[in-house]
Amino acid sequence: MADSEPGIGKKILSFFIKDIDEVASTPVRPAPGRPAPGRPDARPAVAGEPSQPVAAPATVTNAAETGQIDKKFVEHFVNLLEKANLPGPDYFEYKQALQSMEGLGLGEEKQFQAAWASFKAMGGAKETAVLRTSADQYLGILGRDRDAFLKDVEKAIKDRVGALQDEHQKLEEANAAYAQQILDLQKKIEENKNRLGQISGEISEQTAKINTNRDSFETTYLSFVEQIKADLAKINQYLQ
């Protein structure tokens, strides 16, 4: 597709979007780079505040009508393909011809064949290899952009989420340590309870031993005292 052709971006957009009027509120325009893989416009959360809900992205219906796709990324990819547009008739001219076959009542195979005839009539290459080659080039451009975006995602996760992940890990480790301390304390409490039971038995045993010893002492003491008192009484009686 020639770079000088007007409305290239709009035509490319029409290949991938069901209704290009859906993006009228955000017209396609050259972008300085791929959209950031995060939420640069989101206000940072304040400690103690509940997390703010993530707003749903603005979407448009894809050309196949199989789902909704993010409007900002549609804009990004259209600009990317517009800048990478190859000179001369290629996959995009064929796609435009194929698009013009819609509504003619032709089956899918006939549409592709008629579009190929129209493409050649426009002065396009006579071999279908040009379609495959140019389409593969555009796929390569999209793939490389995806690889770069995923690297940005990894960096964003590391930069923005890394600190939270570190805090999460530290809290998990602290909780595990506290849980172990609780287990240790519970074990110590059980050991103390067992010892308390043993001590109660030992107290009873030692008390019984001491009381028995005291009783023996008293019995022996009384025996001595009574013997001496008895002797003393007889001394007083017989030795006046």
GROMACS .gro file of C-alpha atoms in nm, residues 11-239:
model
  229
   11LYS     CA    1  -0.847   0.168   0.586
   12ILE     CA    2  -0.623  -0.048   0.803
   13LEU     CA    3  -0.856   0.018   1.094
   14SER     CA    4  -1.152  -0.103   0.889
   15PHE     CA    5  -0.977  -0.439   0.834
   16PHE     CA    6  -0.976  -0.515   1.205
   17ILE     CA    7  -1.277  -0.328   1.348
   18LYS     CA    8  -1.641  -0.402   1.270
   19ASP     CA    9  -1.752  -0.038   1.287
   20ILE     CA   10  -1.484   0.230   1.266
   21ASP     CA   11  -1.737   0.481   1.401
   22GLU     CA   12  -1.687   0.307   1.738
   23VAL     CA   13  -1.346   0.471   1.764
   24ALA     CA   14  -1.467   0.816   1.661
   25SER     CA   15  -1.430   0.941   2.016
   26THR     CA   16  -1.058   0.854   2.002
   27PRO     CA   17  -0.947   0.914   1.641
   28VAL     CA   18  -0.648   0.720   1.514
   29ARG     CA   19  -0.336   0.931   1.547
   30PRO     CA   20   0.039   0.870   1.550
   31ALA     CA   21   0.149   0.759   1.897
   32PRO     CA   22   0.495   0.817   2.048
   33GLY     CA   23   0.520   0.452   2.149
   34ARG     CA   24   0.326   0.150   2.261
   35PRO     CA   25   0.081   0.199   2.549
   36ALA     CA   26   0.232   0.139   2.890
   37PRO     CA   27   0.149  -0.203   3.035
   38GLY     CA   28   0.023  -0.055   3.360
   39ARG     CA   29  -0.208   0.220   3.489
   40PRO     CA   30   0.004   0.537   3.468
   41ASP     CA   31  -0.300   0.755   3.522
   42ALA     CA   32  -0.413   0.576   3.836
   43ARG     CA   33  -0.369   0.750   4.169
   44PRO     CA   34  -0.130   0.555   4.393
   45ALA     CA   35  -0.303   0.379   4.679
   46VAL     CA   36  -0.257   0.537   5.021
   47ALA     CA   37  -0.172   0.310   5.312
   48GLY     CA   38  -0.490   0.215   5.495
   49GLU     CA   39  -0.711   0.302   5.201
   50PRO     CA   40  -0.898   0.027   5.016
   51SER     CA   41  -0.762  -0.047   4.669
   52GLN     CA   42  -0.931   0.143   4.391
   53PRO     CA   43  -1.117  -0.078   4.139
   54VAL     CA   44  -0.953  -0.103   3.797
   55ALA     CA   45  -1.168   0.069   3.537
   56ALA     CA   46  -1.273  -0.149   3.245
   57PRO     CA   47  -1.094  -0.047   2.923
   58ALA     CA   48  -1.288   0.115   2.641
   59THR     CA   49  -1.353  -0.155   2.384
   60VAL     CA   50  -1.469  -0.197   2.026
   61THR     CA   51  -1.599  -0.499   1.835
   62ASN     CA   52  -1.341  -0.680   1.623
   63ALA     CA   53  -1.403  -0.737   1.253
   64ALA     CA   54  -1.487  -1.104   1.300
   65GLU     CA   55  -1.743  -1.007   1.566
   66THR     CA   56  -1.596  -1.270   1.798
   67GLY     CA   57  -1.525  -1.035   2.086
   68GLN     CA   58  -1.440  -0.693   2.225
   69ILE     CA   59  -1.086  -0.557   2.198
   70ASP     CA   60  -0.915  -0.269   2.375
   71LYS     CA   61  -0.954   0.059   2.188
   72LYS     CA   62  -0.616   0.200   2.289
   73PHE     CA   63  -0.435  -0.110   2.161
   74VAL     CA   64  -0.637  -0.102   1.838
   75GLU     CA   65  -0.511   0.252   1.790
   76HIS     CA   66  -0.156   0.143   1.871
   77PHE     CA   67  -0.151  -0.149   1.625
   78VAL     CA   68  -0.309   0.054   1.346
   79ASN     CA   69  -0.042   0.322   1.387
   80LEU     CA   70   0.226   0.054   1.397
   81LEU     CA   71   0.106  -0.108   1.074
   82GLU     CA   72   0.058   0.230   0.908
   83LYS     CA   73   0.421   0.322   0.978
   84ALA     CA   74   0.539  -0.020   0.862
   85ASN     CA   75   0.330  -0.012   0.544
   86LEU     CA   76   0.525  -0.157   0.251
   87PRO     CA   77   0.539   0.033  -0.081
   88GLY     CA   78   0.328  -0.097  -0.367
   89PRO     CA   79   0.029  -0.332  -0.370
   90ASP     CA   80   0.050  -0.599  -0.103
   91TYR     CA   81  -0.162  -0.782   0.152
   92PHE     CA   82  -0.346  -0.463   0.252
   93GLU     CA   83  -0.461  -0.388  -0.106
   94TYR     CA   84  -0.579  -0.745  -0.136
   95LYS     CA   85  -0.759  -0.714   0.198
   96GLN     CA   86  -0.926  -0.398   0.071
   97ALA     CA   87  -1.037  -0.579  -0.244
   98LEU     CA   88  -1.163  -0.870  -0.035
   99GLN     CA   89  -1.356  -0.632   0.185
  100SER     CA   90  -1.528  -0.488  -0.119
  101MET     CA   91  -1.666  -0.834  -0.201
  102GLU     CA   92  -1.880  -0.840   0.111
  103GLY     CA   93  -2.251  -0.813   0.046
  104LEU     CA   94  -2.226  -0.953  -0.309
  105GLY     CA   95  -2.371  -1.287  -0.211
  106LEU     CA   96  -2.054  -1.478  -0.297
  107GLY     CA   97  -1.930  -1.773  -0.097
  108GLU     CA   98  -1.604  -1.738   0.092
  109GLU     CA   99  -1.394  -1.915  -0.172
  110LYS     CA  100  -1.547  -1.706  -0.452
  111GLN     CA  101  -1.485  -1.388  -0.253
  112PHE     CA  102  -1.115  -1.470  -0.213
  113GLN     CA  103  -1.082  -1.559  -0.580
  114ALA     CA  104  -1.268  -1.249  -0.698
  115ALA     CA  105  -1.058  -1.030  -0.470
  116TRP     CA  106  -0.743  -1.185  -0.619
  117ALA     CA  107  -0.864  -1.106  -0.970
  118SER     CA  108  -0.942  -0.749  -0.864
  119PHE     CA  109  -0.599  -0.719  -0.699
  120LYS     CA  110  -0.421  -0.824  -1.019
  121ALA     CA  111  -0.635  -0.585  -1.221
  122MET     CA  112  -0.513  -0.300  -0.998
  123GLY     CA  113  -0.159  -0.373  -1.108
  124GLY     CA  114  -0.068  -0.600  -0.821
  125ALA     CA  115   0.174  -0.889  -0.849
  126LYS     CA  116   0.063  -1.191  -1.048
  127GLU     CA  117   0.182  -1.441  -0.787
  128THR     CA  118   0.011  -1.494  -0.453
  129ALA     CA  119   0.354  -1.508  -0.289
  130VAL     CA  120   0.341  -1.129  -0.250
  131LEU     CA  121   0.036  -1.167  -0.027
  132ARG     CA  122   0.200  -1.430   0.190
  133THR     CA  123   0.531  -1.243   0.208
  134SER     CA  124   0.377  -0.907   0.299
  135ALA     CA  125   0.133  -1.064   0.545
  136ASP     CA  126   0.422  -1.251   0.711
  137GLN     CA  127   0.615  -0.924   0.735
  138TYR     CA  128   0.325  -0.755   0.910
  139LEU     CA  129   0.288  -1.057   1.141
  140GLY     CA  130   0.659  -1.028   1.220
  141ILE     CA  131   0.620  -0.659   1.303
  142LEU     CA  132   0.327  -0.734   1.531
  143GLY     CA  133   0.513  -1.024   1.692
  144ARG     CA  134   0.822  -0.816   1.764
  145ASP     CA  135   0.605  -0.542   1.909
  146ARG     CA  136   0.436  -0.801   2.130
  147ASP     CA  137   0.774  -0.930   2.251
  148ALA     CA  138   0.881  -0.576   2.339
  149PHE     CA  139   0.550  -0.512   2.514
  150LEU     CA  140   0.582  -0.829   2.723
  151LYS     CA  141   0.929  -0.717   2.829
  152ASP     CA  142   0.773  -0.387   2.936
  153VAL     CA  143   0.511  -0.585   3.128
  154GLU     CA  144   0.780  -0.780   3.312
  155LYS     CA  145   0.961  -0.457   3.398
  156ALA     CA  146   0.637  -0.294   3.513
  157ILE     CA  147   0.560  -0.592   3.735
  158LYS     CA  148   0.909  -0.578   3.881
  159ASP     CA  149   0.899  -0.201   3.934
  160ARG     CA  150   0.540  -0.157   4.052
  161VAL     CA  151   0.454  -0.493   4.201
  162GLY     CA  152   0.798  -0.600   4.321
  163ALA     CA  153   0.781  -0.400   4.643
  164LEU     CA  154   0.437  -0.539   4.721
  165GLN     CA  155   0.558  -0.892   4.649
  166ASP     CA  156   0.855  -0.838   4.880
  167GLU     CA  157   0.625  -0.710   5.154
  168HIS     CA  158   0.391  -1.005   5.095
  169GLN     CA  159   0.678  -1.252   5.128
  170LYS     CA  160   0.808  -1.085   5.445
  171LEU     CA  161   0.463  -1.095   5.603
  172GLU     CA  162   0.423  -1.461   5.507
  173GLU     CA  163   0.761  -1.540   5.662
  174ALA     CA  164   0.675  -1.340   5.975
  175ASN     CA  165   0.343  -1.521   6.008
  176ALA     CA  166   0.517  -1.856   5.967
  177ALA     CA  167   0.763  -1.757   6.242
  178TYR     CA  168   0.477  -1.645   6.469
  179ALA     CA  169   0.292  -1.970   6.400
  180GLN     CA  170   0.603  -2.166   6.497
  181GLN     CA  171   0.637  -1.957   6.812
  182ILE     CA  172   0.275  -2.036   6.896
  183LEU     CA  173   0.343  -2.408   6.846
  184ASP     CA  174   0.652  -2.381   7.064
  185LEU     CA  175   0.455  -2.198   7.334
  186GLN     CA  176   0.175  -2.455   7.316
  187LYS     CA  177   0.432  -2.732   7.355
  188LYS     CA  178   0.587  -2.549   7.650
  189ILE     CA  179   0.243  -2.504   7.808
  190GLU     CA  180   0.176  -2.879   7.773
  191GLU     CA  181   0.515  -2.956   7.926
  192ASN     CA  182   0.438  -2.718   8.214
  193LYS     CA  183   0.097  -2.878   8.264
  194ASN     CA  184   0.256  -3.221   8.281
  195ARG     CA  185   0.514  -3.092   8.527
  196LEU     CA  186   0.240  -2.931   8.736
  197GLY     CA  187   0.072  -3.270   8.760
  198GLN     CA  188   0.399  -3.429   8.862
  199ILE     CA  189   0.462  -3.157   9.119
  200SER     CA  190   0.119  -3.212   9.273
  201GLY     CA  191   0.201  -3.580   9.315
  202GLU     CA  192   0.544  -3.502   9.454
  203ILE     CA  193   0.394  -3.252   9.700
  204SER     CA  194   0.156  -3.516   9.830
  205GLU     CA  195   0.435  -3.773   9.848
  206GLN     CA  196   0.680  -3.541  10.022
  207THR     CA  197   0.411  -3.413  10.259
  208ALA     CA  198   0.322  -3.771  10.354
  209LYS     CA  199   0.688  -3.856  10.411
  210ILE     CA  200   0.742  -3.547  10.623
  211ASN     CA  201   0.429  -3.610  10.827
  212THR     CA  202   0.528  -3.972  10.880
  213ASN     CA  203   0.873  -3.862  10.989
  214ARG     CA  204   0.719  -3.603  11.221
  215ASP     CA  205   0.491  -3.864  11.373
  216SER     CA  206   0.787  -4.094  11.426
  217PHE     CA  207   0.977  -3.809  11.585
  218GLU     CA  208   0.687  -3.726  11.815
  219THR     CA  209   0.640  -4.089  11.913
  220THR     CA  210   1.006  -4.129  11.993
  221TYR     CA  211   1.018  -3.793  12.166
  222LEU     CA  212   0.722  -3.881  12.384
  223SER     CA  213   0.879  -4.214  12.463
  224PHE     CA  214   1.196  -4.043  12.589
  225VAL     CA  215   1.006  -3.772  12.773
  226GLU     CA  216   0.766  -4.016  12.934
  227GLN     CA  217   1.054  -4.240  13.038
  228ILE     CA  218   1.241  -3.950  13.198
  229LYS     CA  219   0.925  -3.816  13.359
  230ALA     CA  220   0.844  -4.159  13.494
  231ASP     CA  221   1.193  -4.192  13.639
  232LEU     CA  222   1.170  -3.839  13.782
  233ALA     CA  223   0.839  -3.918  13.944
  234LYS     CA  224   0.981  -4.228  14.109
  235ILE     CA  225   1.289  -4.036  14.223
  236ASN     CA  226   1.065  -3.783  14.387
  237GLN     CA  227   0.860  -4.061  14.538
  238TYR     CA  228   1.130  -4.289  14.660
  239LEU     CA  229   1.419  -4.056  14.738
   0.00000   0.00000   0.00000
